XYZ file of C-alpha atoms in Angstrom:
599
model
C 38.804 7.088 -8.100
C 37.599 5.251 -5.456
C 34.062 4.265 -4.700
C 33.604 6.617 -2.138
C 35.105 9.491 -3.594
C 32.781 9.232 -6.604
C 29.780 8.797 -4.399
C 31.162 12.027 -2.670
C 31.607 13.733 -6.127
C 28.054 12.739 -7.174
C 26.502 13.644 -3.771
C 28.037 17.496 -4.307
C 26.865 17.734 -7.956
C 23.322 16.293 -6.803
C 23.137 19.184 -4.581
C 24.245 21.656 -7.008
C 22.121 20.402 -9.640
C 19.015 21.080 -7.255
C 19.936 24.326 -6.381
C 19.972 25.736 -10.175
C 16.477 25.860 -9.377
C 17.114 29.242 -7.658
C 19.082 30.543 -10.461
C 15.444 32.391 -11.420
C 14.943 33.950 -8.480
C 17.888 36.573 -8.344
C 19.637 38.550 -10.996
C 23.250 37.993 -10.610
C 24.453 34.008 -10.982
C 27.517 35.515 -8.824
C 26.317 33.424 -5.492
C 26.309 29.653 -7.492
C 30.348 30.113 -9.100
C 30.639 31.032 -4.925
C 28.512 28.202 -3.579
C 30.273 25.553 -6.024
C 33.743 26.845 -4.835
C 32.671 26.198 -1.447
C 30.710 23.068 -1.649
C 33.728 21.690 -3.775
C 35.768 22.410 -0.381
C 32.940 20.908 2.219
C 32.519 17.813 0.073
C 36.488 17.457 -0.168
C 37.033 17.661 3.931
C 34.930 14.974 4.084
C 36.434 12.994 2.004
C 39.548 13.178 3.571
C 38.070 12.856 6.754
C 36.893 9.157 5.421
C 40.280 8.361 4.540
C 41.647 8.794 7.577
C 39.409 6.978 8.688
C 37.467 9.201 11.540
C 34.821 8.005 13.205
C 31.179 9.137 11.265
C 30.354 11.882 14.293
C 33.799 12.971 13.520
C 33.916 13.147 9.860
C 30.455 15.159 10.174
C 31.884 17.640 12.626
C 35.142 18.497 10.855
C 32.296 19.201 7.850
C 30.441 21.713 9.952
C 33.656 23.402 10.999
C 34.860 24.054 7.664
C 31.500 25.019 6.685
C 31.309 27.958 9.622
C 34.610 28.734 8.822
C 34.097 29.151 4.768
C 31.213 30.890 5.612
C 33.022 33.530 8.395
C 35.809 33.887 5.502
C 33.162 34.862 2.953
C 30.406 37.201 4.818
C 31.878 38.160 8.377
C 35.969 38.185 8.068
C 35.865 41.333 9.361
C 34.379 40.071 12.363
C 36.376 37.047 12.936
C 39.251 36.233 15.240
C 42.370 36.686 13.116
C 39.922 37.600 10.138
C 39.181 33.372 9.992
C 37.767 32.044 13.273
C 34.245 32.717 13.492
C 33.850 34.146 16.967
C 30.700 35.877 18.771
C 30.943 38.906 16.569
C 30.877 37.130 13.415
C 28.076 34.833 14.836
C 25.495 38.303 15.356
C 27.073 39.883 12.473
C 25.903 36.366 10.202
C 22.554 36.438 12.427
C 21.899 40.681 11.010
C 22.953 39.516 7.605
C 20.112 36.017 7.548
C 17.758 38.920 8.957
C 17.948 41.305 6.279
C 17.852 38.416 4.317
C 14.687 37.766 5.012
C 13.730 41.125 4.670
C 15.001 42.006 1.425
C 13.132 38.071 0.276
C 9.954 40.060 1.225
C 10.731 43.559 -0.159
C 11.838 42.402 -3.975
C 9.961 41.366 -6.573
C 11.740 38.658 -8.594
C 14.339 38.944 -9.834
C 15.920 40.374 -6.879
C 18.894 41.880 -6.638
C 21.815 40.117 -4.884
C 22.126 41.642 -1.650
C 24.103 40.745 1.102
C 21.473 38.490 2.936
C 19.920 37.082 0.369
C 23.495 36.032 -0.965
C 24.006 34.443 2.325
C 20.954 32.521 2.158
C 21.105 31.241 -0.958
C 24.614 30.255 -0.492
C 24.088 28.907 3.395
C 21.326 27.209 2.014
C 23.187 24.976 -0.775
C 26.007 24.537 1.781
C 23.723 22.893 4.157
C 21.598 20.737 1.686
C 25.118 19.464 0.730
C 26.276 18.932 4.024
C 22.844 16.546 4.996
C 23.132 15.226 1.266
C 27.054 14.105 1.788
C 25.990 12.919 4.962
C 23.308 10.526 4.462
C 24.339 9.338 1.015
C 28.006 9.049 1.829
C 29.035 8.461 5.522
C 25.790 6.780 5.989
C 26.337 5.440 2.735
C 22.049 5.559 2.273
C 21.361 7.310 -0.920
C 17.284 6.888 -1.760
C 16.666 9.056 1.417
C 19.243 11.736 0.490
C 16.428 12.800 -2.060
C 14.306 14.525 0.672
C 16.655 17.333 1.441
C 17.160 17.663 -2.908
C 13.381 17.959 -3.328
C 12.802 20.552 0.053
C 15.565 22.408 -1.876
C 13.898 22.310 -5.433
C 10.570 23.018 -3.758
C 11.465 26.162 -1.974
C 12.486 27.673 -5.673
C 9.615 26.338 -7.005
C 7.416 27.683 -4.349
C 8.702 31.267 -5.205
C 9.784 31.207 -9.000
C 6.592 32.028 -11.586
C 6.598 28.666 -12.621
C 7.131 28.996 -16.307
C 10.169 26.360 -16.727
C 9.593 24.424 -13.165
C 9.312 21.531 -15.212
C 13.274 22.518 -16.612
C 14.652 22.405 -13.465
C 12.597 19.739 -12.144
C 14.719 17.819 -14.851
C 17.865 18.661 -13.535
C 17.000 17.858 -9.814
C 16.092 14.645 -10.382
C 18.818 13.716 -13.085
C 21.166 14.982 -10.024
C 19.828 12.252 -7.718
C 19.126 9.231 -10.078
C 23.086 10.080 -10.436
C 23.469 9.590 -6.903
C 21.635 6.256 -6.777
C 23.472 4.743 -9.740
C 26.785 5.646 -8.330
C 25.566 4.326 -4.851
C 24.236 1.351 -6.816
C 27.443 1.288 -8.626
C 29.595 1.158 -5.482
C 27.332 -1.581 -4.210
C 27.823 -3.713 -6.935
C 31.307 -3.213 -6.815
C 31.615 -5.144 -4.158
C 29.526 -8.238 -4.668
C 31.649 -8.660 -7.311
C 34.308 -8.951 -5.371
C 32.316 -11.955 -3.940
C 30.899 -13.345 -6.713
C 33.507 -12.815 -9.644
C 35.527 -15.933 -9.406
C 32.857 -17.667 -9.597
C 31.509 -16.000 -12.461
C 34.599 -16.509 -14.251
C 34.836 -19.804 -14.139
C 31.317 -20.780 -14.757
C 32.000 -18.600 -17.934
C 28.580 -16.548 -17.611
C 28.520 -13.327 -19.474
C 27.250 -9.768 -17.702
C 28.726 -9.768 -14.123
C 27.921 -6.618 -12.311
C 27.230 -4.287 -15.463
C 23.850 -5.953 -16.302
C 22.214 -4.815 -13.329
C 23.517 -1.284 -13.592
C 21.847 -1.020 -16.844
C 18.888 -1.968 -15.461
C 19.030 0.445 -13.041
C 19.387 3.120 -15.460
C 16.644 2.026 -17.726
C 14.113 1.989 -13.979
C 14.933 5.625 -13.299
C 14.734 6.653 -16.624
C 10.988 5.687 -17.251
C 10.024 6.513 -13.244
C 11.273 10.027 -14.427
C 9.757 10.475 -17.309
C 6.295 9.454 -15.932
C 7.218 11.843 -13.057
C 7.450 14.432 -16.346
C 4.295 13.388 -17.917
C 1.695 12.528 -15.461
C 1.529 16.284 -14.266
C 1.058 17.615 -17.377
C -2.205 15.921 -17.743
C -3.915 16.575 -14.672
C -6.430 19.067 -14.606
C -5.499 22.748 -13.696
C -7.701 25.103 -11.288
C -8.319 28.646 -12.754
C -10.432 32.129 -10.784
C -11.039 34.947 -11.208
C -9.976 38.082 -8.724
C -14.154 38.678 -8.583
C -14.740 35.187 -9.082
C -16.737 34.879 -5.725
C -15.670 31.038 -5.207
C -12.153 33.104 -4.346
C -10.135 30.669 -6.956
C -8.134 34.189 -8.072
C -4.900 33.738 -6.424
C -3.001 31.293 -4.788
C -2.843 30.554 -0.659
C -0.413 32.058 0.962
C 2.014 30.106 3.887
C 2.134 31.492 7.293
C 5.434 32.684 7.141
C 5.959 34.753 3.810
C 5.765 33.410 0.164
C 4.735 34.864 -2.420
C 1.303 35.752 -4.136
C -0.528 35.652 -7.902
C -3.609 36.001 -9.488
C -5.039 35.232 -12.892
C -6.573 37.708 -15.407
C -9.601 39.284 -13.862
C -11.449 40.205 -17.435
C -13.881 37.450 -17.887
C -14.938 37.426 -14.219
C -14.818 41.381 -14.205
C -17.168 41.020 -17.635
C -19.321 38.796 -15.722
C -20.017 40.662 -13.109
C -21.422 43.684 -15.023
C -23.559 41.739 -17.150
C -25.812 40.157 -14.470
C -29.743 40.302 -14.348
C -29.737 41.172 -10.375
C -26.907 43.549 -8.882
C -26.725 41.591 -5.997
C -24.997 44.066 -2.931
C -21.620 42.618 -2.731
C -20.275 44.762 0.144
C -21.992 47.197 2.364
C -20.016 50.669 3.941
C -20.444 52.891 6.639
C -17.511 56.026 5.822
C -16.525 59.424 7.602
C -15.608 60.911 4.471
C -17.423 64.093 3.609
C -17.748 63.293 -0.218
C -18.133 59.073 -0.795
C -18.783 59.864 -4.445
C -14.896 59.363 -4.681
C -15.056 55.925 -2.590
C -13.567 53.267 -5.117
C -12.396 50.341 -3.362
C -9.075 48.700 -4.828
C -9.036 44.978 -5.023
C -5.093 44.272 -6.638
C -3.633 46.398 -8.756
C -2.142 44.940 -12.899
C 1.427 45.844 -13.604
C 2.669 43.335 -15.831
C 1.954 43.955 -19.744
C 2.844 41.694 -22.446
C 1.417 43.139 -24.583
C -2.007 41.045 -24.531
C -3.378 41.826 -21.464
C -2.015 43.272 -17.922
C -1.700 41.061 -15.071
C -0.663 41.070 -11.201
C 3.322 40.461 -10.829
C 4.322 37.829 -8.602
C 4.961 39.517 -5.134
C 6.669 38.727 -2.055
C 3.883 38.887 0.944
C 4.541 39.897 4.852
C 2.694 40.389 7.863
C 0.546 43.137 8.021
C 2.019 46.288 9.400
C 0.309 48.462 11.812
C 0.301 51.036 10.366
C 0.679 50.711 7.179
C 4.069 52.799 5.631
C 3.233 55.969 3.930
C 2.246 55.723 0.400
C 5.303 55.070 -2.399
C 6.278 58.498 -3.762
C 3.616 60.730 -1.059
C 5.434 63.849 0.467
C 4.375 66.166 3.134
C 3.334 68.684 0.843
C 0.694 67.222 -1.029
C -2.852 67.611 1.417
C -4.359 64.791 2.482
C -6.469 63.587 5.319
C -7.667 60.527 6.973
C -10.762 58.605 6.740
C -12.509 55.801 8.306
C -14.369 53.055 6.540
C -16.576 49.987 7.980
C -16.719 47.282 5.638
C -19.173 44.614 5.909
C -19.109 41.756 2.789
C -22.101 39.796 1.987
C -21.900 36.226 3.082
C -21.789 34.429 -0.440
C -19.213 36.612 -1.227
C -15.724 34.873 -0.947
C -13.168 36.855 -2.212
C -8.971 36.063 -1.855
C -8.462 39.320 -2.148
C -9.713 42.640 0.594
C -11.200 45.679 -1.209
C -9.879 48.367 0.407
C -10.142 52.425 0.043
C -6.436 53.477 -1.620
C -4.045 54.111 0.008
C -5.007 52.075 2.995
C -3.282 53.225 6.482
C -4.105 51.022 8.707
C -6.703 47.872 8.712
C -8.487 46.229 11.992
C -9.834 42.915 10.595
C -10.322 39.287 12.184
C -8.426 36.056 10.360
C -5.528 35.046 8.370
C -4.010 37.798 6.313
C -0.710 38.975 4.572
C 0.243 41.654 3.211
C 1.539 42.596 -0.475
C 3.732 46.227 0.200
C 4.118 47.477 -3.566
C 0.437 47.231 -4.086
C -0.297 48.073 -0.656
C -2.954 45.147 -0.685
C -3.658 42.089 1.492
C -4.085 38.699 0.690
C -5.967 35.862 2.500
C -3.552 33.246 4.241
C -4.269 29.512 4.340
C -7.707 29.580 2.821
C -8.478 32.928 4.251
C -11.791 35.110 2.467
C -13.765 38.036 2.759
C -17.377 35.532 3.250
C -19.564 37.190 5.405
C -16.608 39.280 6.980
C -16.311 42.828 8.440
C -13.344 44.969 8.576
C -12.465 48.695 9.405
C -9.891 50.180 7.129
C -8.175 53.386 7.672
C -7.230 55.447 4.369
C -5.780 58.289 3.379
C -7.808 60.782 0.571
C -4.662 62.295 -0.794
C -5.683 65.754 -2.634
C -3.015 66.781 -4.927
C -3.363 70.122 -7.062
C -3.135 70.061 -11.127
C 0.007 72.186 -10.001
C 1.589 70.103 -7.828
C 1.276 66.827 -10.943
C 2.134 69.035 -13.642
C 5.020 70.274 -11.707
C 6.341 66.415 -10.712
C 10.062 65.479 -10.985
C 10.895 62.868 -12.921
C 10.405 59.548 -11.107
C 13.831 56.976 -10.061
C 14.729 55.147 -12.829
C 14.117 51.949 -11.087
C 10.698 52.562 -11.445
C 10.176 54.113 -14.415
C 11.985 51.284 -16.340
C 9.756 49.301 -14.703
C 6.171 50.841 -15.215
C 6.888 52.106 -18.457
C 7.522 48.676 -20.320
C 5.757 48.128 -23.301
C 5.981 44.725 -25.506
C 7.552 44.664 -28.980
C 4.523 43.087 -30.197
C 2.055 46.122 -29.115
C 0.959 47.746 -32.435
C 2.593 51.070 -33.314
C -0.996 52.231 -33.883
C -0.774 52.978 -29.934
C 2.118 54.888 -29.464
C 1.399 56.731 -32.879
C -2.312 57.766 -31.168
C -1.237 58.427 -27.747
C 1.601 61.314 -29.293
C -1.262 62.682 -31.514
C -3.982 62.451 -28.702
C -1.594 64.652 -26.571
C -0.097 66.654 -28.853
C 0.824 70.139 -27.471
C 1.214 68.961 -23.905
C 3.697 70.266 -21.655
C 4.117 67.836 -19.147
C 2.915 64.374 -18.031
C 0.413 65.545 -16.408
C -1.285 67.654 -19.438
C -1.023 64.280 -21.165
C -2.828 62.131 -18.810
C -5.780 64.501 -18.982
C -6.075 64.295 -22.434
C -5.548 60.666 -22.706
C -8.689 60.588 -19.702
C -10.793 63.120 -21.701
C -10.171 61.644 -25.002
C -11.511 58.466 -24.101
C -14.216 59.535 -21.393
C -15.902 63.288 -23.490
C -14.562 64.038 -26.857
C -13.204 60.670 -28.344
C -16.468 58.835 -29.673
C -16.103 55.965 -27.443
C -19.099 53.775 -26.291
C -19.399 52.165 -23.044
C -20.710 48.383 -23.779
C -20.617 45.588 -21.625
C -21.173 42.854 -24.212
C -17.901 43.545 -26.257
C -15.622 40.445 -26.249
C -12.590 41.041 -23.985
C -10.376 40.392 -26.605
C -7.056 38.918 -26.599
C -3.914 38.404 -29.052
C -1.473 41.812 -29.594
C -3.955 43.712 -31.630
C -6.593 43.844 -28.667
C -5.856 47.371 -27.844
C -5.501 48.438 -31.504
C -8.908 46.946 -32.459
C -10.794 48.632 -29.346
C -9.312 52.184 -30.510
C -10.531 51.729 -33.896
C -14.220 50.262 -33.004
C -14.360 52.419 -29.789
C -16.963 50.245 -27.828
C -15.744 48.646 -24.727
C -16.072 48.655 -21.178
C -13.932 49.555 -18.386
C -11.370 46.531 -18.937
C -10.994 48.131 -22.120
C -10.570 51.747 -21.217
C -8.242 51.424 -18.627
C -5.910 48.695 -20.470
C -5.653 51.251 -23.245
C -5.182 54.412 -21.327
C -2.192 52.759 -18.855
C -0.389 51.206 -22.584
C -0.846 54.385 -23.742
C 0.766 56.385 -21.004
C 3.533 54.088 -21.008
C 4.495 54.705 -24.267
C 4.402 58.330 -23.623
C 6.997 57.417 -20.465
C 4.749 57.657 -17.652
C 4.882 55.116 -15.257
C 1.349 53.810 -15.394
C -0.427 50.156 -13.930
C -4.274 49.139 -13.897
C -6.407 49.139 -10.608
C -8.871 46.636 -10.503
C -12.188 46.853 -7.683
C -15.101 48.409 -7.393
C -16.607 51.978 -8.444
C -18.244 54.269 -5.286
C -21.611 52.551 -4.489
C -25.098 53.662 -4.073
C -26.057 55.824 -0.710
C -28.542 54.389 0.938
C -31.303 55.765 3.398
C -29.815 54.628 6.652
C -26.084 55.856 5.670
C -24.602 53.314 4.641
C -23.155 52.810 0.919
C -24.043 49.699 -0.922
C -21.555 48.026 -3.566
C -23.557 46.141 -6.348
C -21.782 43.416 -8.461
C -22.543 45.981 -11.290
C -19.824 47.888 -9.373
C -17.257 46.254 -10.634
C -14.576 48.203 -12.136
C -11.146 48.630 -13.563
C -9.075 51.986 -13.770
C -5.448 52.772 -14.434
C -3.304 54.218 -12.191
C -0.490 56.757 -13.449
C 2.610 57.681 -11.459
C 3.593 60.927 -10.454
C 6.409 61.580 -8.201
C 5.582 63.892 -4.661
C 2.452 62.452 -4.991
C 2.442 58.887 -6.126
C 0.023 56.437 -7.691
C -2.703 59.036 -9.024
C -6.276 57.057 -9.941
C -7.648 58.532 -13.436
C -11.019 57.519 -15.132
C -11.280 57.613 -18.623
C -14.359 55.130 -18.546
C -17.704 56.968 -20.161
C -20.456 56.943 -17.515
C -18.839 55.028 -14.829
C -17.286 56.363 -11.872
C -16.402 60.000 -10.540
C -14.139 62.096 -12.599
C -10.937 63.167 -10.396
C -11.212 66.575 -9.368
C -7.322 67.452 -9.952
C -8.374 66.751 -13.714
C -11.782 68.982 -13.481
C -11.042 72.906 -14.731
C -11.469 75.318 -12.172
C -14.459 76.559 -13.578
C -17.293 77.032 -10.561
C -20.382 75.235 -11.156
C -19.151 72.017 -13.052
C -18.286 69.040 -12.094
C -16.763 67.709 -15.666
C -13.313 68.471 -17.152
C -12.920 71.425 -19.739
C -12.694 69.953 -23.005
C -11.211 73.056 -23.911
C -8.296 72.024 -21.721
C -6.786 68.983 -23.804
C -5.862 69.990 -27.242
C -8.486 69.240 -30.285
C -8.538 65.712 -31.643
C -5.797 65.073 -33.508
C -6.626 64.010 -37.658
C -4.529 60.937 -37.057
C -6.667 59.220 -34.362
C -8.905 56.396 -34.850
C -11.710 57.503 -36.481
C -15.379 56.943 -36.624
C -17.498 58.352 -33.587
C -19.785 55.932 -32.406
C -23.848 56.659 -34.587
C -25.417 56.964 -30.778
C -23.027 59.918 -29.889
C -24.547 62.207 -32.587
C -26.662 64.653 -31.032
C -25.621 64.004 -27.521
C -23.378 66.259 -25.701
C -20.481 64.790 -24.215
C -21.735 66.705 -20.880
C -24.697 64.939 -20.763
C -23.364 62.228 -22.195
C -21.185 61.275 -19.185
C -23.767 61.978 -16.794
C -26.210 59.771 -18.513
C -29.106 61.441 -19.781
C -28.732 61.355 -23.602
């Protein structure tokens, strides 16, 4: 093989060694055996084209050709001229595909499915990284700066994987283009030997051309593993979502990307155990009852089993309006209200608390917007410091009718919602069948869950519990049954999962205080967490199983006039098998009175 043909060769594998990096981000590996094929052919027209010999321009254009017309073939044959040429139908017909593309990039979670567009961008993508690649390193026969378009490739699936093995295919990348610059180097050296050999020979030294080689290997193997090393012991940055230096999530880019925030418990903790309950945000609402006014921050799906964190999501601009709610229907009555937000000015928050669901949001700055959690996200350094906003919200008013009656939800999302570790102790399945026993529906079984922890459970609201961590967390809190909110919520939502409702935490702030010139002060102490359970027709349905904190929904109050609490007649008795115990301070107390704080 000659010189150039191996540079060629390594140039192509260079390329496809980069783009494994985006292996992560979908869930079919279809698109790389398809890219590969097609690289294989682009790499091998140019080849030929250098055999020939055509002029550079030349050799470049015949690789652009073939590269429209591999791609026509693939995606728009149907729209080509004889089914090959690509033509101005196949041209708009690529141009709708790139744009759903880009629109699918923003509506998926990863990993996303291989659609159309996205398999068009991915494979485009590698197709034109190896075209630049092939042509710097090989007809311009300069290698070093053919790592620029290999890195922008390896940092665009970085930039959107969850980072867990960047470092992996960091490793590949760059294997890929110290390749290229020994085979360059190779090449090179190839032919100063030509120069130099005879005399070489006949002087009798020993070496020739091989001994730099090796000492070209043994360079780029030490300059990568420093490149390997040095990162891992720089310091890291961690926030909190209520940390109020706004360290809880990362920028976002103009354009899209993609968002994700760090465990909110210790800051969450934090914030309810502080001397002064400094006003955080102040709000001026149209709603006739603000005692249901909780203001939604980011919402937790991800469970390992340890604790629940935000998934990684794609982020947009923000729609006006916003799209009705996941899973709402006409049927269930709602209406729409008006809130003026106003946040303090040392308060610096990533993320905007917003009424759920939010329809619609006048505010000044830099924002995206996240569309499963219906949540939005500060761009470029972007925070809620001294900032005031109006936000438009729906206060969706389902009947226990219309949630007991619920179809079963798609099984996209159920299998999704309803994941639950191996490692989560069977203690919490075992307890949330017992708690519930006797239910007929979802529905029943949510109340009871809520009412088990918040009335007739023996649970203790405390503040200065540990957080906990490690797969017996949940386990340990329903045995001691003293926790706060993190705690309640985290163990309700595992809970309802493993009964196979689709269930996620909420974490923001509980309805503030009224004040004497109407307006509704949020305290730090005002931080909250909450789960979230699914129902379909009426879609992500707040709960509060917290003991003296918050409003109790009124779809899970009994319809007896006069009270404002649930009937703890309603959920079944407590089952023998729960954790037992009651917390000493209980005794004597009414769990009426007990929930609205006067024991």
């Amino acid at each position: 093989m000659s010189g150039r043909a191996r540079l060629a060769l390594c140039a192509a594998l260079a390329t496809l060694m980069a783009a494994c990096a985006l292996l992560p981000l979908v869930s079919s590996v279809a698109w790389m055996l398809q890219a590969t094929l097609l690289l294989a052919v682009q790499s091998g027209v140019g080849a030929a084209a250098r055999r020939v010999p055509l002029a550079r321009p030349l050799t470049v254009a015949a690789q652009v050709l073939v590269t429209l017309v591999l791609l026509t073939l693939v995606f728009a044959r149907a729209q080509a001229v004889v089914g090959l040429v690509p033509g101005p139908d196949a041209f708009r017909h690529l141009t709708v595909l790139l744009q759903q593309g880009a629109d699918d990039v923003g509506r998926y979670a990863i990993p996303a499915p291989l659609t159309d567009g996205i398999r068009l961008m991915l494979v485009g993508g590698v197709l034109l990284i190896g075209l630049i690649v092939d042509t710097v390193a090989v007809t311009l026969r300069s290698a070093a700066p053919a790592g620029l378009p290999l890195l922008a490739l390896y940092s665009v699936a970085a930039g959107l994987s969850a980072g867990g093995t960047d470092w992996v295919w960091f490793l590949v990348a760059a294997a890929g283009y110290l390749m290229l610059l020994l085979a360059e180097g190779r090449d090179r050296l190839s032919q100063w030997g030509r120069v130099f050999s005879g005399a070489r020979a006949a002087s009798g030294e020993p070496g020739g051309a091989t001994a730099p080689v090796r000492a070209g290997r043994r360079i780029g193997a030490v300059a990568l593993g420093v490149a390997l090393v040095v990162p891992l012991a720089l310091p890291g940055m961690r926030g909190g979502l209520l940390d109020t230096a706004g360290a809880g999530v990362g920028s976002g880019v103009g354009s899209g990307g993609t968002i994700s925030a760090v465990n909110p418990l210790v800051s969450l903790r934090d914030s309810l155990n502080v001397n002064e309950n400094r006003t955080v945000l102040s709000l001026r609402t149209n709603s006739e009852d603000s005692t249901d006014l909780y203001l939604r921050i980011v919402s937790l799906d991800d469970f390992d089993g340890t604790t629940w964190k935000p998934s990684q999501r794609h982020i947009v601009g923000v729609p006006d309006p916003f799209p009705t709610p996941a899973g709402l229907d006409g049927d269930v009555k709602r209406s729409e209200i008006t809130t003026s937000i106003s946040a303090a000015d040392w308060y610096a928050q990533d993320w905007l608390p917003m009424p759920y669901p939010p329809s619609g949001v006048r505010i000044k700055g830099s924002w995206r917007y996240e569309p499963v959690g219906m949540t939005l996200v500060g761009d470029h350094g972007q925070n809620t410091r001294g900032l005031s906003y109006q936000v438009k919200s729906l206060e969706v008013q389902p009947t226990a009718e219309q949630l007991a009656t619920a179809p079963e939800p798609s099984a996209v999302l159920r299998r999704e919602y309803t994941k639950v570790p191996r490692t989560l102790p069977g203690v919490v399945a075992r307890t949330a069948r017992a708690v519930t026993e006797g239910a007929a529906n979802h529905y029943e079984q949510a109340v009871k869950l809520q009412n088990w922890f918040a009335l007739d459970g023996g649970f203790q609201y405390d503040t200065q519990v540990e957080v906990g961590s490690g797969s017996n967390a949940i386990a340990r809190f329903l045995k001691n049954k003293r926790g706060f909110c993190v705690h309640f919520s985290f163990a309700m939502a595992a809970m309802a999962r493993t009964l196979g409702i689709p269930a996620r935490v909420a974490v923001g702030f509980a309805p503030g205080s009224p004040q004497g010139d109407g307006t509704i002060a949020v305290g730090l102490k005002d931080a909250h967490a909450w789960p979230e359970l699914y129902f379909e027709g009426v879609g992500w349905t707040r709960f509060e199983p917290t003991p003296t904190r918050g409003t109790v929904p009124s779809y899970t109050q009994s319809d007896n006039p006069g009270t404002a609490l649930p009937n703890p007649a309603v959920p079944s008795q407590r089952a023998s098998t729960e954790p037992s115990a009651p917390s000493s301070s209980s005794t004597g107390c009414p769990p009426e009175l007990k929930r609205l704080q006067e024991c």
